[in-house]
PDB file of C-alpha atoms in Angstrom:
ATOM      1  CA  UNK A 200       8.944 -39.247 -10.705  1.00  0.00           C
ATOM      2  CA  UNK A 201       5.968 -36.537 -11.094  1.00  0.00           C
ATOM      3  CA  UNK A 202       7.085 -33.104 -12.353  1.00  0.00           C
ATOM      4  CA  UNK A 203       5.076 -29.574 -12.186  1.00  0.00           C
ATOM      5  CA  UNK A 204       6.768 -27.340 -15.002  1.00  0.00           C
ATOM      6  CA  UNK A 205       6.163 -23.728 -14.044  1.00  0.00           C
ATOM      7  CA  UNK A 206       6.499 -20.807 -16.285  1.00  0.00           C
ATOM      8  CA  UNK A 207       8.024 -18.418 -16.637  1.00  0.00           C
ATOM      9  CA  UNK A 208      10.386 -18.673 -13.806  1.00  0.00           C
ATOM     10  CA  UNK A 209      10.857 -14.574 -13.893  1.00  0.00           C
ATOM     11  CA  UNK A 210       8.936 -11.593 -14.760  1.00  0.00           C
ATOM     12  CA  UNK A 211       9.251  -8.220 -14.933  1.00  0.00           C
ATOM     13  CA  UNK A 212       6.001  -6.300 -15.952  1.00  0.00           C
ATOM     14  CA  UNK A 213       5.111  -2.708 -15.748  1.00  0.00           C
ATOM     15  CA  UNK A 214       2.468  -1.213 -13.089  1.00  0.00           C
ATOM     16  CA  UNK A 215      -1.202  -2.062 -14.318  1.00  0.00           C
ATOM     17  CA  UNK A 216      -0.510  -4.913 -16.515  1.00  0.00           C
ATOM     18  CA  UNK A 217      -1.180  -8.532 -16.074  1.00  0.00           C
ATOM     19  CA  UNK A 218       0.751 -11.602 -16.167  1.00  0.00           C
ATOM     20  CA  UNK A 219      -0.101 -14.976 -16.718  1.00  0.00           C
ATOM     21  CA  UNK A 220       2.091 -18.035 -14.607  1.00  0.00           C
ATOM     22  CA  UNK A 221       0.937 -21.506 -16.190  1.00  0.00           C
ATOM     23  CA  UNK A 222       1.741 -24.779 -14.235  1.00  0.00           C
ATOM     24  CA  UNK A 223       1.960 -27.595 -16.252  1.00  0.00           C
ATOM     25  CA  UNK A 224       1.611 -31.386 -14.947  1.00  0.00           C
ATOM     26  CA  UNK A 225       4.112 -33.776 -17.022  1.00  0.00           C
ATOM     27  CA  UNK A 226       3.492 -37.518 -17.156  1.00  0.00           C
ATOM     28  CA  UNK A 227       0.503 -37.803 -14.884  1.00  0.00           C
ATOM     29  CA  UNK A 228      -3.395 -35.750 -14.742  1.00  0.00           C
ATOM     30  CA  UNK A 229      -3.337 -33.277 -11.682  1.00  0.00           C
ATOM     31  CA  UNK A 230      -6.964 -32.978 -10.621  1.00  0.00           C
ATOM     32  CA  UNK A 231      -5.884 -30.257  -7.686  1.00  0.00           C
ATOM     33  CA  UNK A 232      -3.238 -27.656  -7.777  1.00  0.00           C
ATOM     34  CA  UNK A 233      -2.813 -25.327  -5.168  1.00  0.00           C
ATOM     35  CA  UNK A 234      -1.086 -21.918  -5.712  1.00  0.00           C
ATOM     36  CA  UNK A 235       1.473 -20.147  -3.020  1.00  0.00           C
ATOM     37  CA  UNK A 236       2.833 -17.012  -2.511  1.00  0.00           C
ATOM     38  CA  UNK A 237       6.392 -16.218  -0.798  1.00  0.00           C
ATOM     39  CA  UNK A 238       7.414 -13.146   0.812  1.00  0.00           C
ATOM     40  CA  UNK A 239      11.194 -12.851   0.756  1.00  0.00           C
ATOM     41  CA  UNK A 240      12.483 -15.407   3.481  1.00  0.00           C
ATOM     42  CA  UNK A 241       8.922 -15.624   4.408  1.00  0.00           C
ATOM     43  CA  UNK A 242       7.241 -19.171   4.494  1.00  0.00           C
ATOM     44  CA  UNK A 243       4.530 -20.640   1.759  1.00  0.00           C
ATOM     45  CA  UNK A 244       1.104 -18.796   2.483  1.00  0.00           C
ATOM     46  CA  UNK A 245      -1.654 -20.427   0.574  1.00  0.00           C
ATOM     47  CA  UNK A 246      -3.580 -18.995  -1.728  1.00  0.00           C
ATOM     48  CA  UNK A 247      -6.653 -20.927  -3.580  1.00  0.00           C
ATOM     49  CA  UNK A 248      -7.076 -24.421  -4.784  1.00  0.00           C
ATOM     50  CA  UNK A 249      -7.451 -25.059  -7.897  1.00  0.00           C
ATOM     51  CA  UNK A 250      -9.925 -27.797  -8.946  1.00  0.00           C
ATOM     52  CA  UNK A 251      -9.907 -29.199 -13.058  1.00  0.00           C
ATOM     53  CA  UNK A 252     -13.530 -28.061 -14.217  1.00  0.00           C
ATOM     54  CA  UNK A 253     -14.764 -25.864 -11.505  1.00  0.00           C
ATOM     55  CA  UNK A 254     -14.173 -22.641  -9.724  1.00  0.00           C
ATOM     56  CA  UNK A 255     -10.896 -22.264  -7.352  1.00  0.00           C
ATOM     57  CA  UNK A 256     -11.340 -21.882  -3.699  1.00  0.00           C
ATOM     58  CA  UNK A 257      -9.897 -19.039  -2.448  1.00  0.00           C
ATOM     59  CA  UNK A 258      -8.052 -18.129   1.001  1.00  0.00           C
ATOM     60  CA  UNK A 259      -9.485 -15.506   3.131  1.00  0.00           C
ATOM     61  CA  UNK A 260      -8.103 -12.400   1.802  1.00  0.00           C
ATOM     62  CA  UNK A 261      -6.942 -13.193  -1.381  1.00  0.00           C
ATOM     63  CA  UNK A 262      -8.804 -11.345  -4.052  1.00  0.00           C
ATOM     64  CA  UNK A 263     -10.465 -14.038  -6.472  1.00  0.00           C
ATOM     65  CA  UNK A 264     -10.981 -10.809  -9.069  1.00  0.00           C
ATOM     66  CA  UNK A 265      -7.264 -10.264  -8.601  1.00  0.00           C
ATOM     67  CA  UNK A 266      -5.631 -13.041  -9.354  1.00  0.00           C
ATOM     68  CA  UNK A 267      -7.574 -15.300 -11.530  1.00  0.00           C
ATOM     69  CA  UNK A 268      -6.746 -18.828 -11.581  1.00  0.00           C
ATOM     70  CA  UNK A 269      -7.866 -21.308 -14.440  1.00  0.00           C
ATOM     71  CA  UNK A 270      -7.445 -25.229 -14.395  1.00  0.00           C
ATOM     72  CA  UNK A 271      -9.425 -25.752 -17.622  1.00  0.00           C
ATOM     73  CA  UNK A 272      -7.902 -29.439 -18.181  1.00  0.00           C
ATOM     74  CA  UNK A 273      -5.955 -32.089 -16.118  1.00  0.00           C
ATOM     75  CA  UNK A 274      -2.310 -31.069 -16.867  1.00  0.00           C
ATOM     76  CA  UNK A 275      -2.510 -26.819 -16.676  1.00  0.00           C
ATOM     77  CA  UNK A 276      -3.326 -24.227 -13.955  1.00  0.00           C
ATOM     78  CA  UNK A 277      -2.740 -20.816 -14.832  1.00  0.00           C
ATOM     79  CA  UNK A 278      -2.701 -18.004 -12.139  1.00  0.00           C
ATOM     80  CA  UNK A 279      -3.044 -14.635 -13.764  1.00  0.00           C
ATOM     81  CA  UNK A 280      -2.459 -11.514 -11.886  1.00  0.00           C
ATOM     82  CA  UNK A 281      -4.237  -8.607 -13.347  1.00  0.00           C
ATOM     83  CA  UNK A 282      -3.987  -5.002 -12.918  1.00  0.00           C
ATOM     84  CA  UNK A 283      -0.231  -5.593 -11.273  1.00  0.00           C
ATOM     85  CA  UNK A 284       0.919  -3.421  -8.678  1.00  0.00           C
ATOM     86  CA  UNK A 285       4.323  -3.463  -6.786  1.00  0.00           C
ATOM     87  CA  UNK A 286       3.260  -4.949  -3.957  1.00  0.00           C
ATOM     88  CA  UNK A 287       1.930  -8.035  -5.806  1.00  0.00           C
ATOM     89  CA  UNK A 288       5.858  -8.396  -6.528  1.00  0.00           C
ATOM     90  CA  UNK A 289       6.443 -11.969  -4.801  1.00  0.00           C
ATOM     91  CA  UNK A 290       7.435 -15.389  -5.151  1.00  0.00           C
ATOM     92  CA  UNK A 291       4.968 -17.622  -6.760  1.00  0.00           C
ATOM     93  CA  UNK A 292       4.605 -21.019  -6.837  1.00  0.00           C
ATOM     94  CA  UNK A 293       2.641 -23.959  -7.261  1.00  0.00           C
ATOM     95  CA  UNK A 294       2.047 -27.787  -6.202  1.00  0.00           C
ATOM     96  CA  UNK A 295      -0.373 -30.465  -7.448  1.00  0.00           C
ATOM     97  CA  UNK A 296      -1.887 -33.259  -5.596  1.00  0.00           C
ATOM     98  CA  UNK A 297      -1.006 -36.442  -6.293  1.00  0.00           C
ATOM     99  CA  UNK A 298      -3.418 -38.528  -4.343  1.00  0.00           C
ATOM    100  CA  UNK A 299      -1.521 -38.192  -0.763  1.00  0.00           C
ATOM    101  CA  UNK A 300       1.980 -36.799  -2.533  1.00  0.00           C
ATOM    102  CA  UNK A 301       2.569 -33.192  -3.864  1.00  0.00           C
ATOM    103  CA  UNK A 302       4.826 -32.062  -6.281  1.00  0.00           C
ATOM    104  CA  UNK A 303       5.951 -28.636  -6.603  1.00  0.00           C
ATOM    105  CA  UNK A 304       6.833 -26.116  -9.617  1.00  0.00           C
ATOM    106  CA  UNK A 305       9.806 -24.121  -9.325  1.00  0.00           C
ATOM    107  CA  UNK A 306       8.079 -21.178  -8.755  1.00  0.00           C
ATOM    108  CA  UNK A 307       7.841 -17.325 -10.589  1.00  0.00           C
ATOM    109  CA  UNK A 308       9.592 -14.331  -9.424  1.00  0.00           C
ATOM    110  CA  UNK A 309       7.087 -11.816 -10.166  1.00  0.00           C
ATOM    111  CA  UNK A 310       8.857  -8.090  -9.975  1.00  0.00           C
ATOM    112  CA  UNK A 311       6.287  -4.901 -10.605  1.00  0.00           C
ATOM    113  CA  UNK A 312       7.737  -2.099 -11.578  1.00  0.00           C
TER     114      UNK A 312
ATOM    115  CA  UNK B 163      -3.545 -20.078   8.229  1.00  0.00           C
ATOM    116  CA  UNK B 164      -0.026 -20.371   8.812  1.00  0.00           C
ATOM    117  CA  UNK B 165       0.085 -22.973  12.368  1.00  0.00           C
ATOM    118  CA  UNK B 166       3.910 -24.271  11.764  1.00  0.00           C
ATOM    119  CA  UNK B 167       6.464 -22.716  13.822  1.00  0.00           C
ATOM    120  CA  UNK B 168       9.730 -23.603  13.410  1.00  0.00           C
ATOM    121  CA  UNK B 169      12.762 -23.218  15.271  1.00  0.00           C
ATOM    122  CA  UNK B 170      15.771 -22.208  14.726  1.00  0.00           C
ATOM    123  CA  UNK B 171      14.649 -19.774  12.548  1.00  0.00           C
ATOM    124  CA  UNK B 172      18.569 -19.904  11.274  1.00  0.00           C
ATOM    125  CA  UNK B 173      21.162 -22.705  11.990  1.00  0.00           C
ATOM    126  CA  UNK B 174      24.986 -22.163  11.110  1.00  0.00           C
ATOM    127  CA  UNK B 175      27.228 -25.091  11.166  1.00  0.00           C
ATOM    128  CA  UNK B 176      30.393 -26.974  10.094  1.00  0.00           C
ATOM    129  CA  UNK B 177      30.620 -29.305   7.530  1.00  0.00           C
ATOM    130  CA  UNK B 178      30.071 -32.360   9.307  1.00  0.00           C
ATOM    131  CA  UNK B 179      28.426 -32.083  12.326  1.00  0.00           C
ATOM    132  CA  UNK B 180      24.284 -32.927  12.810  1.00  0.00           C
ATOM    133  CA  UNK B 181      21.597 -29.912  12.038  1.00  0.00           C
ATOM    134  CA  UNK B 182      18.393 -30.197  14.122  1.00  0.00           C
ATOM    135  CA  UNK B 183      15.425 -28.452  13.336  1.00  0.00           C
ATOM    136  CA  UNK B 184      11.891 -27.944  15.620  1.00  0.00           C
ATOM    137  CA  UNK B 185       8.644 -27.750  14.115  1.00  0.00           C
ATOM    138  CA  UNK B 186       5.709 -27.416  16.544  1.00  0.00           C
ATOM    139  CA  UNK B 187       1.363 -27.512  14.801  1.00  0.00           C
ATOM    140  CA  UNK B 188      -1.694 -26.310  16.720  1.00  0.00           C
ATOM    141  CA  UNK B 189      -4.336 -29.204  14.958  1.00  0.00           C
ATOM    142  CA  UNK B 190      -4.818 -32.740  14.060  1.00  0.00           C
ATOM    143  CA  UNK B 191      -2.718 -33.967  11.376  1.00  0.00           C
ATOM    144  CA  UNK B 192      -2.719 -36.823   8.978  1.00  0.00           C
ATOM    145  CA  UNK B 193       0.928 -36.069   8.275  1.00  0.00           C
ATOM    146  CA  UNK B 194       3.867 -33.984   8.587  1.00  0.00           C
ATOM    147  CA  UNK B 195       6.270 -32.920   5.692  1.00  0.00           C
ATOM    148  CA  UNK B 196       9.672 -31.844   5.184  1.00  0.00           C
ATOM    149  CA  UNK B 197      10.696 -29.846   2.725  1.00  0.00           C
ATOM    150  CA  UNK B 198      14.001 -27.944   0.813  1.00  0.00           C
ATOM    151  CA  UNK B 199      14.012 -25.081  -0.867  1.00  0.00           C
ATOM    152  CA  UNK B 200      17.210 -23.639  -2.222  1.00  0.00           C
ATOM    153  CA  UNK B 201      16.970 -19.509  -2.763  1.00  0.00           C
ATOM    154  CA  UNK B 202      14.412 -18.629  -5.190  1.00  0.00           C
ATOM    155  CA  UNK B 203      13.820 -22.055  -5.946  1.00  0.00           C
ATOM    156  CA  UNK B 204      10.570 -24.425  -5.996  1.00  0.00           C
ATOM    157  CA  UNK B 205      10.333 -26.872  -3.104  1.00  0.00           C
ATOM    158  CA  UNK B 206      11.767 -30.948  -2.902  1.00  0.00           C
ATOM    159  CA  UNK B 207       9.899 -33.111  -0.845  1.00  0.00           C
ATOM    160  CA  UNK B 208      12.059 -34.479   1.603  1.00  0.00           C
ATOM    161  CA  UNK B 209      10.074 -37.098   3.810  1.00  0.00           C
ATOM    162  CA  UNK B 210       6.811 -37.591   4.701  1.00  0.00           C
ATOM    163  CA  UNK B 211       6.059 -39.301   8.131  1.00  0.00           C
ATOM    164  CA  UNK B 212       1.920 -39.993   8.627  1.00  0.00           C
ATOM    165  CA  UNK B 213       0.248 -39.445  12.179  1.00  0.00           C
ATOM    166  CA  UNK B 214       0.446 -43.258  13.781  1.00  0.00           C
ATOM    167  CA  UNK B 215       4.570 -43.011  13.251  1.00  0.00           C
ATOM    168  CA  UNK B 216       7.209 -42.111  15.302  1.00  0.00           C
ATOM    169  CA  UNK B 217      10.227 -41.867  13.584  1.00  0.00           C
ATOM    170  CA  UNK B 218      11.457 -42.300  10.088  1.00  0.00           C
ATOM    171  CA  UNK B 219      14.376 -42.405   8.264  1.00  0.00           C
ATOM    172  CA  UNK B 220      15.636 -41.655   4.384  1.00  0.00           C
ATOM    173  CA  UNK B 221      19.508 -41.772   3.842  1.00  0.00           C
ATOM    174  CA  UNK B 222      21.168 -39.202   6.208  1.00  0.00           C
ATOM    175  CA  UNK B 223      17.691 -37.882   7.614  1.00  0.00           C
ATOM    176  CA  UNK B 224      16.229 -39.009  10.164  1.00  0.00           C
ATOM    177  CA  UNK B 225      12.127 -37.393  11.385  1.00  0.00           C
ATOM    178  CA  UNK B 226      10.299 -37.687  14.209  1.00  0.00           C
ATOM    179  CA  UNK B 227       6.902 -36.947  15.297  1.00  0.00           C
ATOM    180  CA  UNK B 228       5.217 -37.051  18.598  1.00  0.00           C
ATOM    181  CA  UNK B 229       1.414 -35.993  17.889  1.00  0.00           C
ATOM    182  CA  UNK B 230       0.915 -35.594  21.828  1.00  0.00           C
ATOM    183  CA  UNK B 231       3.703 -32.794  21.484  1.00  0.00           C
ATOM    184  CA  UNK B 232       2.171 -31.398  18.350  1.00  0.00           C
ATOM    185  CA  UNK B 233       5.691 -31.370  17.298  1.00  0.00           C
ATOM    186  CA  UNK B 234       8.583 -33.083  15.011  1.00  0.00           C
ATOM    187  CA  UNK B 235      11.971 -32.331  14.291  1.00  0.00           C
ATOM    188  CA  UNK B 236      14.589 -33.293  11.430  1.00  0.00           C
ATOM    189  CA  UNK B 237      17.654 -33.785  11.838  1.00  0.00           C
ATOM    190  CA  UNK B 238      20.898 -34.249   9.165  1.00  0.00           C
ATOM    191  CA  UNK B 239      23.431 -35.881   9.992  1.00  0.00           C
ATOM    192  CA  UNK B 240      27.022 -35.270   8.892  1.00  0.00           C
ATOM    193  CA  UNK B 241      26.096 -32.248   7.152  1.00  0.00           C
ATOM    194  CA  UNK B 242      27.556 -31.107   3.515  1.00  0.00           C
ATOM    195  CA  UNK B 243      27.887 -27.765   2.307  1.00  0.00           C
ATOM    196  CA  UNK B 244      25.512 -28.630   0.073  1.00  0.00           C
ATOM    197  CA  UNK B 245      22.447 -29.092   2.502  1.00  0.00           C
ATOM    198  CA  UNK B 246      22.510 -25.081   2.961  1.00  0.00           C
ATOM    199  CA  UNK B 247      19.209 -24.690   2.066  1.00  0.00           C
ATOM    200  CA  UNK B 248      15.601 -23.065   3.491  1.00  0.00           C
ATOM    201  CA  UNK B 249      13.661 -26.096   5.222  1.00  0.00           C
ATOM    202  CA  UNK B 250      10.048 -26.134   5.958  1.00  0.00           C
ATOM    203  CA  UNK B 251       7.555 -28.347   7.524  1.00  0.00           C
ATOM    204  CA  UNK B 252       3.933 -28.942   6.066  1.00  0.00           C
ATOM    205  CA  UNK B 253       1.296 -30.476   8.092  1.00  0.00           C
ATOM    206  CA  UNK B 254      -2.000 -32.406   5.825  1.00  0.00           C
ATOM    207  CA  UNK B 255      -4.361 -31.459   8.531  1.00  0.00           C
ATOM    208  CA  UNK B 256      -7.610 -33.593   9.212  1.00  0.00           C
ATOM    209  CA  UNK B 257      -9.757 -30.498   8.451  1.00  0.00           C
ATOM    210  CA  UNK B 258      -8.264 -29.197   5.427  1.00  0.00           C
ATOM    211  CA  UNK B 259      -9.499 -31.484   3.123  1.00  0.00           C
ATOM    212  CA  UNK B 260      -5.497 -32.011   1.334  1.00  0.00           C
ATOM    213  CA  UNK B 261      -4.688 -28.725   1.516  1.00  0.00           C
ATOM    214  CA  UNK B 262      -0.831 -28.123   3.316  1.00  0.00           C
ATOM    215  CA  UNK B 263       0.150 -25.609   5.968  1.00  0.00           C
ATOM    216  CA  UNK B 264       3.819 -24.507   6.021  1.00  0.00           C
ATOM    217  CA  UNK B 265       5.761 -23.745   8.690  1.00  0.00           C
ATOM    218  CA  UNK B 266       8.132 -20.744   8.596  1.00  0.00           C
ATOM    219  CA  UNK B 267      10.683 -22.479   8.325  1.00  0.00           C
ATOM    220  CA  UNK B 268      14.631 -22.662   8.763  1.00  0.00           C
ATOM    221  CA  UNK B 269      17.331 -21.482   7.341  1.00  0.00           C
ATOM    222  CA  UNK B 270      20.188 -23.657   7.330  1.00  0.00           C
ATOM    223  CA  UNK B 271      23.483 -22.598   6.466  1.00  0.00           C
ATOM    224  CA  UNK B 272      26.678 -25.409   6.335  1.00  0.00           C
ATOM    225  CA  UNK B 273      29.968 -24.080   6.204  1.00  0.00           C
ATOM    226  CA  UNK B 274      32.791 -26.083   4.322  1.00  0.00           C
TER     227      UNK B 274
END
């Protein structure tokens, strides 16, 4: 079946640095990808919708300058957490829209120290 | 915004027993999906039920949908310890343009 490969699975960074998370669709083209954030023992909160070749659509309350999304090709979307702070520590998950079905990446555990 | 509410928040059962989880939502939907998440991992799609369907089966899973009550249930029969995970419902709302809205999830623990 269709697979979305997400990297890295875990990252620890210092406060003030930037971190890039990648999601690649394998064996299919993902015109649309979604980025979610998940706090411990909580549900997934949609952060933004990423469309290939155009600007991402951010959910209310999500800072677009802090969470930069790039979807430059049909197989790759990236989320960059800029100037990370401890409160950005979370689990980030991407998902690709497969025309009615959704495939999720394995998630990235970000810890900002 | 999250519109799904799930109950119970946590469920602990013995192997072999059935587990039932419920999900309620607030707006009209195209379909409702159930996902499983092992701790610290991504989501695995379990089953999708469309708004014009009332019941669907997949192996040991049975999903019902009542659009008049805006609710769904997931039944796992003959549970196994390996079923221990968090289970989320997600709705594809008519007005959301294919974005999924997730419920709060049920943490299922199946004791051997």
